[in-house]
Coordinates of N, CA and C in Angstrom, one line a residue:
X3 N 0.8 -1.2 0.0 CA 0.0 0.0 0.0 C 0.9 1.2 0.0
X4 N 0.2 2.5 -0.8 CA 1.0 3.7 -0.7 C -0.1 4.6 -0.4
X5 N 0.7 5.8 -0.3 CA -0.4 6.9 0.8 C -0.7 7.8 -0.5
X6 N -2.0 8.2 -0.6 CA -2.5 9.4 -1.4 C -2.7 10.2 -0.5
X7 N -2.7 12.1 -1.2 CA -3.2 12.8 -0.5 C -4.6 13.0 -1.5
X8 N -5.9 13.1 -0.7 CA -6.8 13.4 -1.1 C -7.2 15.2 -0.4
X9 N -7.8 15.8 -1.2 CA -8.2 17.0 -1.0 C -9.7 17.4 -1.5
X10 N -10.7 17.8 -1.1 CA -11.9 18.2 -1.0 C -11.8 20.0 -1.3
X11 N -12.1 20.3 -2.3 CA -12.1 21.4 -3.0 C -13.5 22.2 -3.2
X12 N -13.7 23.3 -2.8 CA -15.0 23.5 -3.7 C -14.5 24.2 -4.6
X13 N -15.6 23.9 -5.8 CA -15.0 24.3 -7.5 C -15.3 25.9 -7.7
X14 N -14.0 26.4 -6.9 CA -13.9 27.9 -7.1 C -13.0 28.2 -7.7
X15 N -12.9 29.7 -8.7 CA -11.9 29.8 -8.8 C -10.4 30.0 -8.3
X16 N -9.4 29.6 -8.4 CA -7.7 29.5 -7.7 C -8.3 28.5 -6.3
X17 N -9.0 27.9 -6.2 CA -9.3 27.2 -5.1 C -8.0 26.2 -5.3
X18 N -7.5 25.6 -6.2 CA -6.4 24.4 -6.6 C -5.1 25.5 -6.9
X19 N -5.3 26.3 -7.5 CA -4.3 26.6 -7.2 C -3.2 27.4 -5.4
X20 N -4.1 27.7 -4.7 CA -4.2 27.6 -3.4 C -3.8 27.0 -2.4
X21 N -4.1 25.6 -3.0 CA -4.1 24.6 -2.3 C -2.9 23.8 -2.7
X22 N -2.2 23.7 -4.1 CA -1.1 23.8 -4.8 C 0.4 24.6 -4.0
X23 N -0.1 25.8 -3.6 CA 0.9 26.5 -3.1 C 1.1 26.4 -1.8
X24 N 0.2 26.0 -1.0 CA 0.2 25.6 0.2 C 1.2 24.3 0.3
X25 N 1.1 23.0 0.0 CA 1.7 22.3 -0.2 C 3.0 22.7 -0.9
X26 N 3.5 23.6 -2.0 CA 4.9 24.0 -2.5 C 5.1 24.9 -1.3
X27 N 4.8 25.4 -0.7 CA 5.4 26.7 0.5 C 6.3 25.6 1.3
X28 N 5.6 24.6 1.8 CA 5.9 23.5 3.0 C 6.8 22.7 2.1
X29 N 7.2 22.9 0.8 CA 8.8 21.7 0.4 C 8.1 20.4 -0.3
X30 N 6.6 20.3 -0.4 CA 6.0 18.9 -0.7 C 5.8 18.8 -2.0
X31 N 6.6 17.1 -2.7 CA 6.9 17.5 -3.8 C 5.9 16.4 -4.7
X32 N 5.0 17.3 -5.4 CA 4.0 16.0 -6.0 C 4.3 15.4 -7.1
X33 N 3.8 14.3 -7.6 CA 4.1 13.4 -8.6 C 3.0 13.6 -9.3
X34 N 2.0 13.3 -9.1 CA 0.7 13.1 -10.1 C -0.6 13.9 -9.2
X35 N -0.9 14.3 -9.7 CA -2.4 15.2 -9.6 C -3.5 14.6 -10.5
X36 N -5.0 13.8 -9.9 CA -5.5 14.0 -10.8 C -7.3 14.3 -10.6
X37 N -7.9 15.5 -10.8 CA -8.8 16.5 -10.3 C -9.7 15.4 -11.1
X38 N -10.9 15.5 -9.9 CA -12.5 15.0 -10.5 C -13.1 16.1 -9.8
X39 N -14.4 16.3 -10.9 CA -14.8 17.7 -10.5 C -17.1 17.4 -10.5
X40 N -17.5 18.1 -9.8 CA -18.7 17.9 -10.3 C -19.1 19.6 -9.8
X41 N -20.4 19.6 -9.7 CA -21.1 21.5 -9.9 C -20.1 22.1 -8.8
X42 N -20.1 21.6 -8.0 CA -19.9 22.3 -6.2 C -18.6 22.0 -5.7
X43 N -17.5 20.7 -5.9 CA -17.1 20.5 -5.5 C -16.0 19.3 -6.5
X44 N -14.8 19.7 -5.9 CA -13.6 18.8 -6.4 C -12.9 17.8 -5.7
X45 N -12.4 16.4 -6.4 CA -11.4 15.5 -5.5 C -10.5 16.0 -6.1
X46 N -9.3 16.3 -5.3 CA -8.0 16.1 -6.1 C -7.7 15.1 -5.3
X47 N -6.8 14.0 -5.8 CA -6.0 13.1 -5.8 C -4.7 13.2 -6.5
X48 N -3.5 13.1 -4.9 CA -2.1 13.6 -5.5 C -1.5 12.6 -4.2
X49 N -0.4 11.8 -5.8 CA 0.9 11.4 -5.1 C 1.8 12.3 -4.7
X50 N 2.2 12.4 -3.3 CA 3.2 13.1 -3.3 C 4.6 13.0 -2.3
X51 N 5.1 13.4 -2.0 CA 6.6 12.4 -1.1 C 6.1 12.3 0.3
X52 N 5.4 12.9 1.1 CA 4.8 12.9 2.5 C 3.1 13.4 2.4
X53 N 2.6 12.5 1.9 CA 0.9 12.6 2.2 C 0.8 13.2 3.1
X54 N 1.2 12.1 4.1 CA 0.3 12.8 5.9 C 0.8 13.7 6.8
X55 N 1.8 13.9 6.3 CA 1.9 15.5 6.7 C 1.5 16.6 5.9
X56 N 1.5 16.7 4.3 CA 0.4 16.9 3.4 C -0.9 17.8 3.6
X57 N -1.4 16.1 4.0 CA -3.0 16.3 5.0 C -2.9 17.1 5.8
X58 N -1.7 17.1 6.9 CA -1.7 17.9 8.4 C -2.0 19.4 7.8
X59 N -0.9 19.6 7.0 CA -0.7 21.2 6.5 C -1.9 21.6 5.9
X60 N -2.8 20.8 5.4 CA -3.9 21.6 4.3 C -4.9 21.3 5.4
X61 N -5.1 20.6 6.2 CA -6.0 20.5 7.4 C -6.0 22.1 7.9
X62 N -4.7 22.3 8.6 CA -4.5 23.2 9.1 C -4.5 24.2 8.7
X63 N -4.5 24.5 7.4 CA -4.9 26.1 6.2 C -6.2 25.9 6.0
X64 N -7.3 25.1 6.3 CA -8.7 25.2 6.0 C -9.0 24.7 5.5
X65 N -8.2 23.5 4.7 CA -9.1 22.5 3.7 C -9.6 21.3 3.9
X66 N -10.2 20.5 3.4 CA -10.5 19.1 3.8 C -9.5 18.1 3.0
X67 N -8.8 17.6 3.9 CA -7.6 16.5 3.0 C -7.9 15.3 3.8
X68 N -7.0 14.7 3.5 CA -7.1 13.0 4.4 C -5.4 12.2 3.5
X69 N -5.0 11.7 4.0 CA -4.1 10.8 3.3 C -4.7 9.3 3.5
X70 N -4.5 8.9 1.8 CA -5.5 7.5 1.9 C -4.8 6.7 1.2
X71 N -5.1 5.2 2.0 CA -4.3 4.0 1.3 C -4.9 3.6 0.2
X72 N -3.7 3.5 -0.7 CA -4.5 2.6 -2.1 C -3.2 2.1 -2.7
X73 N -3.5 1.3 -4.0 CA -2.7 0.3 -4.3 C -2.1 1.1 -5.5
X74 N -0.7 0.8 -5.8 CA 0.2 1.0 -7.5 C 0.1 -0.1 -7.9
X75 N 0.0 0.0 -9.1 CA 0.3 -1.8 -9.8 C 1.2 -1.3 -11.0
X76 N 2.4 -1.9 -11.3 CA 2.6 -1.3 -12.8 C 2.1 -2.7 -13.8
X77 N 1.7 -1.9 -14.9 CA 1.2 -2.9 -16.0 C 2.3 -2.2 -17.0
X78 N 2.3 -3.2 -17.9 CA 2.9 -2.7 -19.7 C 2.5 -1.7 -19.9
X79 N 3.0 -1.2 -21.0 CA 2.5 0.2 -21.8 C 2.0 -0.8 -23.1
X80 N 0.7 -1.5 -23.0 CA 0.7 -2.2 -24.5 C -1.2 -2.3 -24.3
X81 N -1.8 -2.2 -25.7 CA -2.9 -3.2 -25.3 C -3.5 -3.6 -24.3
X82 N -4.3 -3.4 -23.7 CA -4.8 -5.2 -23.2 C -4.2 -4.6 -21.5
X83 N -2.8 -4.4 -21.3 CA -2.7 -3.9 -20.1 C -3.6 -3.5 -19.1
X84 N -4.1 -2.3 -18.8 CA -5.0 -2.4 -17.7 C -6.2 -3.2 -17.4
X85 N -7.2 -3.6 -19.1 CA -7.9 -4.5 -19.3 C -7.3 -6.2 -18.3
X86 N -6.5 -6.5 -18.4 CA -5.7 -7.8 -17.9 C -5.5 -8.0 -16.3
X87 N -5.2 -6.8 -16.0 CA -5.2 -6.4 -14.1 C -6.7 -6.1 -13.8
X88 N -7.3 -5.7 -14.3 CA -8.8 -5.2 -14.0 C -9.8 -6.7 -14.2
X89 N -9.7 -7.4 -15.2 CA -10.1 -8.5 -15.0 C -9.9 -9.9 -13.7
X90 N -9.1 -9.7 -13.9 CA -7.9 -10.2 -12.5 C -8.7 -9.7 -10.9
X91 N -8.9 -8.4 -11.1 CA -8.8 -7.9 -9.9 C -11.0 -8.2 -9.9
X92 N -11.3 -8.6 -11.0 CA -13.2 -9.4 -11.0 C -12.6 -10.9 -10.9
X93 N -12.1 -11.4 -11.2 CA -11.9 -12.5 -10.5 C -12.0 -13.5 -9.3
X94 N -10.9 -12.7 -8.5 CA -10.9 -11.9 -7.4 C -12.0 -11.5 -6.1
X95 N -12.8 -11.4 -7.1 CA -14.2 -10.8 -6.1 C -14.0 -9.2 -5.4
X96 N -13.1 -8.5 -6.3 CA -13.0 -7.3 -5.3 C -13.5 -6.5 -5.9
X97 N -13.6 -5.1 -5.7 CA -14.3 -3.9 -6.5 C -13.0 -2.7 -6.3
X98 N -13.0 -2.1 -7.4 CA -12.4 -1.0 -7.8 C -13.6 0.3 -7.3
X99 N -12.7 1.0 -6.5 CA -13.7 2.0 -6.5 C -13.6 3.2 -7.5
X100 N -12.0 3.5 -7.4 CA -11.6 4.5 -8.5 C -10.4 4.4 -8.3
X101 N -10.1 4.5 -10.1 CA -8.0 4.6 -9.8 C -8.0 5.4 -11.2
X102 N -6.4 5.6 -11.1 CA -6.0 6.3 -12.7 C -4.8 6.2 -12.6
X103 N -4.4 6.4 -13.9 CA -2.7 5.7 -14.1 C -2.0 7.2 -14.6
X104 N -0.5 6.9 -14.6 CA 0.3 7.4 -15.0 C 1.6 6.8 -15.9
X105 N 1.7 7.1 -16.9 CA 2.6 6.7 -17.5 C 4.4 6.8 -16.8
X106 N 4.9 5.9 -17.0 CA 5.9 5.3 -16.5 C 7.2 5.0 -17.0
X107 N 7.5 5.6 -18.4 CA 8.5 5.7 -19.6 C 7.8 4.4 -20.2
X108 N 8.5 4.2 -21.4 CA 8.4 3.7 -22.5 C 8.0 2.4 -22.3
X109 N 8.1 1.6 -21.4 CA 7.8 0.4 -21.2 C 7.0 0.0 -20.0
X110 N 6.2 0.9 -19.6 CA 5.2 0.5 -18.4 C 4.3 1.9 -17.9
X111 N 3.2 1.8 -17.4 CA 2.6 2.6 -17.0 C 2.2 2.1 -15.2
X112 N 1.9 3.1 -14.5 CA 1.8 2.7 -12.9 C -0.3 2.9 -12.6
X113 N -0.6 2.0 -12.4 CA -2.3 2.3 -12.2 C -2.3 2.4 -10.5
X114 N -3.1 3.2 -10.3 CA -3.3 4.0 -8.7 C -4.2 3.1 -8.6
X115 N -5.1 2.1 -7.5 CA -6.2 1.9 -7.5 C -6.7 2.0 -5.7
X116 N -8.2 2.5 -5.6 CA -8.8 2.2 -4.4 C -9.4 0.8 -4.6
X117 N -9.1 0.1 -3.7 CA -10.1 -1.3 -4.3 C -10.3 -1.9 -2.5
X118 N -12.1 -2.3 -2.9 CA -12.6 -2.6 -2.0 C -12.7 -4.0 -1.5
X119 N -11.8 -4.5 -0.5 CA -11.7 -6.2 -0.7 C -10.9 -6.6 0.3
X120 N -10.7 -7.6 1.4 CA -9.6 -8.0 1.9 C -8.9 -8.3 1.3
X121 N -7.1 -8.1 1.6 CA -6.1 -9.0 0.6 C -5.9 -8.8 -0.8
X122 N -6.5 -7.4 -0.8 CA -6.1 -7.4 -2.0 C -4.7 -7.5 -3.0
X123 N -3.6 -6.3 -2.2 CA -2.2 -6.9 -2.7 C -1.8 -8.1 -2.4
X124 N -2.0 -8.7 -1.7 CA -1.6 -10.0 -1.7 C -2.2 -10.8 -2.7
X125 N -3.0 -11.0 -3.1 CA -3.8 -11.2 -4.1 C -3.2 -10.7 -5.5
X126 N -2.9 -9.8 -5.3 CA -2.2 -9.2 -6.9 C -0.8 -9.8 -6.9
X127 N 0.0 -9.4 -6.0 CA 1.5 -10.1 -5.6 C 1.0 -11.7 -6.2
X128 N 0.1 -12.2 -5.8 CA 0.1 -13.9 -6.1 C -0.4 -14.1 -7.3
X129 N -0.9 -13.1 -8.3 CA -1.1 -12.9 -10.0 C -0.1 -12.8 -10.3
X130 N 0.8 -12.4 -10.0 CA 1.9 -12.2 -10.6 C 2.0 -10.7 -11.0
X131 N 1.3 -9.6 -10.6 CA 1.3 -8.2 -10.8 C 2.2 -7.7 -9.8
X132 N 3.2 -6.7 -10.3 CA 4.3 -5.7 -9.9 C 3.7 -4.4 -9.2
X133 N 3.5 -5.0 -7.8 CA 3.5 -3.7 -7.3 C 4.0 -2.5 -7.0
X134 N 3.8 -1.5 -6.5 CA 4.7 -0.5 -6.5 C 4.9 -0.1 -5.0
X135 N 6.1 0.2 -5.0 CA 6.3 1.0 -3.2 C 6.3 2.4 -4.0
X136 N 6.2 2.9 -2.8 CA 6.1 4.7 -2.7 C 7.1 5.0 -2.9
X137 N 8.7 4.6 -2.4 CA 9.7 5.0 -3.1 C 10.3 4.8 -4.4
X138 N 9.4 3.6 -5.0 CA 9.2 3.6 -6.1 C 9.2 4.7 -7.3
X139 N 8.0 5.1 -6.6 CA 7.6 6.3 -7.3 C 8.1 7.4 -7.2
X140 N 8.8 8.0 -5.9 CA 9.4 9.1 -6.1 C 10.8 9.1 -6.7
X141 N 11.2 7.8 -7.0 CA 12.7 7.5 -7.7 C 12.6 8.1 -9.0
X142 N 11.5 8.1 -9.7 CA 11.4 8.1 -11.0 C 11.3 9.3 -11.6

């Protein structure tokens, strides 16, 4: 498991970017951002090198954050790739709640996922899917 920071935004203007600068004031260095938005309100979802202190900081500037566990998997950069882990993971019996990926150079991409299920990495570990550690991801 690796730590997300999640953020609770309402869909104002410079509200993200705000919340952006709060997090660069404090040194915290993000990897991936990725905004879901509806009339009122925004998720951002961001890897970054210290989630939960992250959270602390945007807590404490007035926002709603949380740092949350969820799973990396890297798949291929080919076809069929995330189709193949997603199948796997209905197999399984688990549910995906929400994930998104990021490309990973030329030969793999990294899928984020929330997934609802006991044992889930272990479960992927025993497919034979390449998990990811968190330092993983900031090596790159």
């Amino acid at each position: 498991m690796i730590s997300q920071l999640s953020i609770f935004l309402a869909n104002e203007k410079g509200r993200l970017a705000a919340a952006c600068r709060t997090l660069a004031d404090a040194g915290c260095n993000m990897h991936s951002l990725v905004l879901a938005d509806t009339a009122d309100f925004g998720v951002v979802r961001v890897l970054c090198d210290r989630p939960e202190e992250a959270a602390r900081l945007l807590v404490d500037a007035g926002y709603r954050a949380a740092a949350t566990p969820v799973i990396a998997v890297r798949v291929p950069n080919e076809p069929g790739g995330l189709a193949r882990l997603l199948a796997y993971i209905d197999e399984c019996d688990l549910n995906v709640e929400y994930g998104y990926c990021y490309s990973a150079g030329d030969d793999g991409a990294v899928d984020v996922l929330k997934i609802d299920g006991e044992g889930a990495e272990e479960r992927l570990a025993a497919g034979g899917f390449a998990l990811v550690r968190a330092e993983e991801i900031y090596a790159s």
